[in-house]
XYZ file of N, CA and C in Angstrom:
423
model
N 0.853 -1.190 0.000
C 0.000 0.000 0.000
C 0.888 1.240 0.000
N 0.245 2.002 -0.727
C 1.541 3.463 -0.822
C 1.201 4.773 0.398
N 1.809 5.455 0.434
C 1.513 6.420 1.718
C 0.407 7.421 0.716
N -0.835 8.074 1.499
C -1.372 8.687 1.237
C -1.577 10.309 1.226
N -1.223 11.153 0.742
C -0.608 12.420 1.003
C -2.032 13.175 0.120
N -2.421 13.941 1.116
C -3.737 14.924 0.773
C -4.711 13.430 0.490
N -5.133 13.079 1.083
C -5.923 11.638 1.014
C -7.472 12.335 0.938
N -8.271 12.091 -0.014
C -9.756 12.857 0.363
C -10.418 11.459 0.194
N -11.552 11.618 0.772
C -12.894 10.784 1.381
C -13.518 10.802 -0.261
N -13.731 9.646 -0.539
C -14.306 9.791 -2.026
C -16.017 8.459 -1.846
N -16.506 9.149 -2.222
C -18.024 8.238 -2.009
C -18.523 7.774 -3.340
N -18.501 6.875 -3.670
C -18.719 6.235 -4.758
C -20.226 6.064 -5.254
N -21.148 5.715 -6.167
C -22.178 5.538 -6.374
C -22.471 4.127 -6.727
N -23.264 3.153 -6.140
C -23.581 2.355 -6.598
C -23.206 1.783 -8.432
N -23.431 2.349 -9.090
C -23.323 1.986 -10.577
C -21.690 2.259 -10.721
N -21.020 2.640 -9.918
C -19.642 2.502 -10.569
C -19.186 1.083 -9.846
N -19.285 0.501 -8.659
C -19.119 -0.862 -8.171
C -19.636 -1.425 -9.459
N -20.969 -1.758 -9.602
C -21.308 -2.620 -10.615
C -20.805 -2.698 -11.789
N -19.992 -1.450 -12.470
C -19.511 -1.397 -13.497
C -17.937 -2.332 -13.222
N -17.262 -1.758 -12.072
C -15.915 -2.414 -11.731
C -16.049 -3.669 -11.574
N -17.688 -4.531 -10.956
C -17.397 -6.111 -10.780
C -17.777 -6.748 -12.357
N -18.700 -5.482 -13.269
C -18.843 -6.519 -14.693
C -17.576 -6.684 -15.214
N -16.410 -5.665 -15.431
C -15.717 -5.826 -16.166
C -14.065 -5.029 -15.207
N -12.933 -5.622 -15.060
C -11.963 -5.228 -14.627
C -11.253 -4.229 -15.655
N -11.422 -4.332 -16.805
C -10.858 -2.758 -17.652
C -11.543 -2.032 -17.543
N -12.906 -1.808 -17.002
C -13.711 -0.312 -17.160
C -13.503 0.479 -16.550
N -13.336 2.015 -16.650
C -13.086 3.078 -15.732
C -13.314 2.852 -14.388
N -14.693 2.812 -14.112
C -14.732 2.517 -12.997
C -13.604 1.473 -11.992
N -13.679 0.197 -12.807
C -12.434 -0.157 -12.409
C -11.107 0.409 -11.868
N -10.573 1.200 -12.425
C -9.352 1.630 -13.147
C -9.228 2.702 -11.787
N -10.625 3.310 -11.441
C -11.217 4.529 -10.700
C -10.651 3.774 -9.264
N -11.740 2.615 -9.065
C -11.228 2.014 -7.633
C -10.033 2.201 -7.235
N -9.215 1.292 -8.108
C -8.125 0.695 -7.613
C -6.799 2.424 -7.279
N -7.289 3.506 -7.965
C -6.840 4.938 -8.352
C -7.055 5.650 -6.613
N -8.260 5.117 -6.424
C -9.016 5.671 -4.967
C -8.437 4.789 -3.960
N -8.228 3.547 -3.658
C -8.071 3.057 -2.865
C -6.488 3.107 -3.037
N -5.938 3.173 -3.828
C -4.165 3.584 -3.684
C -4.017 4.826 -3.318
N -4.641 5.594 -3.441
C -4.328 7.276 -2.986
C -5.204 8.079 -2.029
N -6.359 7.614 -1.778
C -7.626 8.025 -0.913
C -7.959 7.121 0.000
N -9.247 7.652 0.484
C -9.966 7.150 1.278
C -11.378 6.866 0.338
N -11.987 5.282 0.434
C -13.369 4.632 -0.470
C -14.318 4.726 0.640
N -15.059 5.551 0.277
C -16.324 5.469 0.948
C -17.509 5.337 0.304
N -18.207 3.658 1.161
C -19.189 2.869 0.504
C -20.745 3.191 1.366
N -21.843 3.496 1.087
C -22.697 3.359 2.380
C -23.450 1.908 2.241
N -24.178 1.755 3.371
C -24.996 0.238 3.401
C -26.017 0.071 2.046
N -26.156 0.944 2.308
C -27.672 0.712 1.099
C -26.629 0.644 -0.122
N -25.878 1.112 -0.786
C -24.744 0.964 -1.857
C -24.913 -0.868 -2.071
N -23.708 -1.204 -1.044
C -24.030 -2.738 -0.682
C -24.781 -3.609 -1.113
N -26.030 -3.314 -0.233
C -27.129 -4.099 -0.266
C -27.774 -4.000 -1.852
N -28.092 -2.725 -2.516
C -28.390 -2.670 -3.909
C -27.719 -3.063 -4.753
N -26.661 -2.826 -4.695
C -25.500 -3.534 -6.118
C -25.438 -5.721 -5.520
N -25.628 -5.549 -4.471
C -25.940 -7.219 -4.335
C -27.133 -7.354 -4.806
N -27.895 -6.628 -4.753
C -29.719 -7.063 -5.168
C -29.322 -7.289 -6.894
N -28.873 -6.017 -7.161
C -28.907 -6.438 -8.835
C -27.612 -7.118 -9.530
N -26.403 -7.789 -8.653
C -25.880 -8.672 -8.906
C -26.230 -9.606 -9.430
N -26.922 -10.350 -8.225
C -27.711 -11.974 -8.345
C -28.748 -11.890 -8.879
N -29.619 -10.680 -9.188
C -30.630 -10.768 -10.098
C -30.143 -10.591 -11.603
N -29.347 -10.270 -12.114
C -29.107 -9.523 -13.046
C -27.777 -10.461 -14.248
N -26.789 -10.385 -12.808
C -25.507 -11.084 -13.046
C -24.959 -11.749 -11.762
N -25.591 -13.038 -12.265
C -25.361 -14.492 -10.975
C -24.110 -14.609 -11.366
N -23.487 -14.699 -12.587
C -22.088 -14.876 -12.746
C -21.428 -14.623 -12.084
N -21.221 -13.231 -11.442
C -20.591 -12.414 -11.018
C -20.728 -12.400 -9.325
N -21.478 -13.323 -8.870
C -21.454 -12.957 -7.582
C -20.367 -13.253 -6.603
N -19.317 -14.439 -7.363
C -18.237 -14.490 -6.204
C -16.856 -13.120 -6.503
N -17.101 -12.735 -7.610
C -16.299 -11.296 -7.882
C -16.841 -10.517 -6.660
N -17.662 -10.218 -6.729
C -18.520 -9.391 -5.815
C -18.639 -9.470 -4.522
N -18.504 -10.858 -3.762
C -17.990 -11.038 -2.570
C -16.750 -11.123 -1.990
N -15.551 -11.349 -3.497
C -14.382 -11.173 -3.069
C -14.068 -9.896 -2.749
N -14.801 -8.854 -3.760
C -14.335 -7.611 -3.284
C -14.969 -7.333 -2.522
N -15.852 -7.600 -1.586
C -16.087 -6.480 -0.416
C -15.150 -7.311 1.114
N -14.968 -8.642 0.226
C -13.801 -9.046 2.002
C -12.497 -8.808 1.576
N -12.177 -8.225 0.378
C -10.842 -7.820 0.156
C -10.429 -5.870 -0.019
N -11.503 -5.509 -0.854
C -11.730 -4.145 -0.789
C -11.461 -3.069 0.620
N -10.438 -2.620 0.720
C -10.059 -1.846 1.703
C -11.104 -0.588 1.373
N -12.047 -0.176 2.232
C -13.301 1.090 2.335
C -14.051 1.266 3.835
N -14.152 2.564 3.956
C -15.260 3.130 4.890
C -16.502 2.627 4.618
N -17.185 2.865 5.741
C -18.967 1.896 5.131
C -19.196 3.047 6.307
N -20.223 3.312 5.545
C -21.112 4.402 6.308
C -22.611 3.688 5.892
N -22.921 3.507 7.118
C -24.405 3.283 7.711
C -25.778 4.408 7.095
N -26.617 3.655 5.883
C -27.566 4.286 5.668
C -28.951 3.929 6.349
N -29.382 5.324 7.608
C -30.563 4.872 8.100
C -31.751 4.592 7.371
N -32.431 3.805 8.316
C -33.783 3.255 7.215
C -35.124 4.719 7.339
N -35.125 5.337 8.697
C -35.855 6.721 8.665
C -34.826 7.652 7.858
N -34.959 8.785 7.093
C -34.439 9.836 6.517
C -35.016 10.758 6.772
N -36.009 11.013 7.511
C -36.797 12.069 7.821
C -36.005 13.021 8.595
N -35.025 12.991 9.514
C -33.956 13.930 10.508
C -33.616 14.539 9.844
N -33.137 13.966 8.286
C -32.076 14.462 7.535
C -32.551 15.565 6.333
N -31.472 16.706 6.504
C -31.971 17.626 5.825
C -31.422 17.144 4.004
N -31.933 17.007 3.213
C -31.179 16.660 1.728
C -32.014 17.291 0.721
N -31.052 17.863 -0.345
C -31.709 18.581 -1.551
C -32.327 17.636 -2.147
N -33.326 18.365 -3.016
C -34.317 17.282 -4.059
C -33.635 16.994 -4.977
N -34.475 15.206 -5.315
C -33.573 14.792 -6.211
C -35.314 13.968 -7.020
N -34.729 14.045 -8.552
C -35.466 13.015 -9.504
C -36.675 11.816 -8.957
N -35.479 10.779 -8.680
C -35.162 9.828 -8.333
C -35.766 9.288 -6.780
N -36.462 9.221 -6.279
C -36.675 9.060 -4.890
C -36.134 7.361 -4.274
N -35.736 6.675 -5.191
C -34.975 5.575 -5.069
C -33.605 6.474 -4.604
N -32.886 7.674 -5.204
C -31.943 8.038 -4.519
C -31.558 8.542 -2.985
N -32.855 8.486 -2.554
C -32.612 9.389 -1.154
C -32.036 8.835 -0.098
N -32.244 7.288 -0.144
C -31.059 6.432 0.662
C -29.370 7.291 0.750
N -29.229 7.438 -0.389
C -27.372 7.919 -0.893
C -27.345 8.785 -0.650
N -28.544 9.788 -0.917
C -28.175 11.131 -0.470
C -28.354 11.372 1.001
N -29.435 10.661 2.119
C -29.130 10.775 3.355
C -27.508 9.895 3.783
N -26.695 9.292 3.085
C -25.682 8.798 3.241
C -24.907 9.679 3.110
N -24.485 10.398 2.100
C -24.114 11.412 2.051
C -23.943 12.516 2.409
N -25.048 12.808 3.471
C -25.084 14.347 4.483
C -24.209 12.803 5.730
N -24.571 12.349 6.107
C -23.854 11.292 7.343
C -22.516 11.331 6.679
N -21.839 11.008 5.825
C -20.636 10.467 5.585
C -19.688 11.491 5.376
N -20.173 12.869 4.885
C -19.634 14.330 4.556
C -18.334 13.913 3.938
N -18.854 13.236 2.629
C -17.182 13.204 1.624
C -16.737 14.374 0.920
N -15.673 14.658 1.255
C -14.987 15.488 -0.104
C -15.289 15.324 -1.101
N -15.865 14.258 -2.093
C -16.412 14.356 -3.232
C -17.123 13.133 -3.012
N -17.986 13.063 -4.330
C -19.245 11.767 -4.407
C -18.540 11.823 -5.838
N -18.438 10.520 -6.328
C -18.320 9.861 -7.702
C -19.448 9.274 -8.436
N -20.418 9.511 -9.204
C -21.364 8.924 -9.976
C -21.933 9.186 -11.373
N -22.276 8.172 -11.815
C -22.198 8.468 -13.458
C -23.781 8.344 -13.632
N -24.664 9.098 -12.375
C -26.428 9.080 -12.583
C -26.352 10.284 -12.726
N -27.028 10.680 -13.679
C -27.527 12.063 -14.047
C -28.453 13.048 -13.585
N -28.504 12.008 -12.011
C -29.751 12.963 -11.638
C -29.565 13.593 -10.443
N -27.776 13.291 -10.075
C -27.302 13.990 -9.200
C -26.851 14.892 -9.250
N -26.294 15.398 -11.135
C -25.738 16.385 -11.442
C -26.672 17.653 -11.631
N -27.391 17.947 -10.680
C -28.166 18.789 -10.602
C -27.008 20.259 -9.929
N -27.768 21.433 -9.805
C -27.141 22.789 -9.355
C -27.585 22.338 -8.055
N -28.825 21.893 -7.445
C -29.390 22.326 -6.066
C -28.108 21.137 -5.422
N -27.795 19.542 -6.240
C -26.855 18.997 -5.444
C -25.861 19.298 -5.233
N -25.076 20.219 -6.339
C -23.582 20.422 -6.209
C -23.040 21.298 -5.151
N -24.271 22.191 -4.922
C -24.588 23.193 -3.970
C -23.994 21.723 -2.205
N -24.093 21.457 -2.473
C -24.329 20.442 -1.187
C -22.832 19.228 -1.378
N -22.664 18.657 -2.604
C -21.496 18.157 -2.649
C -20.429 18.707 -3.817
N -19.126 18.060 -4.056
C -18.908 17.942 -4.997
C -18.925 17.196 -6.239
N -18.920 17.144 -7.079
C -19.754 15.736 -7.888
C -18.514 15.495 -9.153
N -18.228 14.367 -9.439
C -17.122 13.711 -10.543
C -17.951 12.914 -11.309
N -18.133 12.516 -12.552
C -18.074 11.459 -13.048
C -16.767 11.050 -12.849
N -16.868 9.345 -13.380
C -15.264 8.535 -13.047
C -14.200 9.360 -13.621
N -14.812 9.333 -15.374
C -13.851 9.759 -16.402
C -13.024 11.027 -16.097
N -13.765 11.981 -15.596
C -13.681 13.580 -15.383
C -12.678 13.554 -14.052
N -13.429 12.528 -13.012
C -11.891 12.593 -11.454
C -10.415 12.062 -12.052
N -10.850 10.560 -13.005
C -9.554 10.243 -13.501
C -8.913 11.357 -14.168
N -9.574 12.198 -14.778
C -8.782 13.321 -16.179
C -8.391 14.332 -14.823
N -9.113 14.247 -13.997
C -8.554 15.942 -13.256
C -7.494 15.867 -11.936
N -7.406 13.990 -11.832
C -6.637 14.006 -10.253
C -5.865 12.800 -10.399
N -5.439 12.356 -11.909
C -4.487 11.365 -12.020
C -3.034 11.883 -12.697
């Protein structure tokens, strides 16, 4: 493991895991292994639990990839509560997203990584910073 110098908290989105367990050349891929050599990976529960839901539904193939990396994957896990009501969070599309985004006021990363389009809103950026993979790889490799 290499020493980490200016190390930031990076929160990943569900769809970039799934992209890194379909295929080991895809950005996302490429992204992990970029984050976890130089940063800090931060995963929340609900992340987890959803990219396993549409693993084994989706791609059974893939499910011992998928368990290797989370008992080998060096990451933070931040706890997504099942009430969200405490939590103050900007509107989003998506109300399947509000799990991540109450993860996200809890986990307070230096940046969120995701390639959903419905985070790249003004009212969210206001609240985080936001990367696609391609764009963190082009701006911090």
């Amino acid at each position: 493991m290499s020493v980490k110098n200016e190390t930031m908290r990076v929160f990943v989105y569900s769809n970039i895991l799934i992209s890194a367990v379909l295929s080991e050349k895809s950005i996302s891929s490429q992204l992990l292994e970029y984050i976890i050599e130089y940063h800090q990976l931060v995963i929340c529960s609900y992340s987890i639990t959803e990219v396993s839901r549409v693993i084994n539904k989706k791609f059974p193939n893939k499910v011992n990839i998928w368990d290797q990396f989370l008992t080998t994957l060096e990451f933070e896990l931040t706890y997504t509560p099942s009430d969200h009501r405490p939590y103050s969070i900007p509107d989003i599309r998506d109300e399947k997203d509000i799990p991540i985004l109450v993860s996200l006021v809890i986990a307070e990363p230096d940046i969120l990584i995701t390639g959903d389009k419905d985070f790249h809103t003004d009212e969210i950026k206001e609240y985080f910073t936001l990367y696609s993979p391609s764009d963190f790889l082009r701006d911090f490799t």
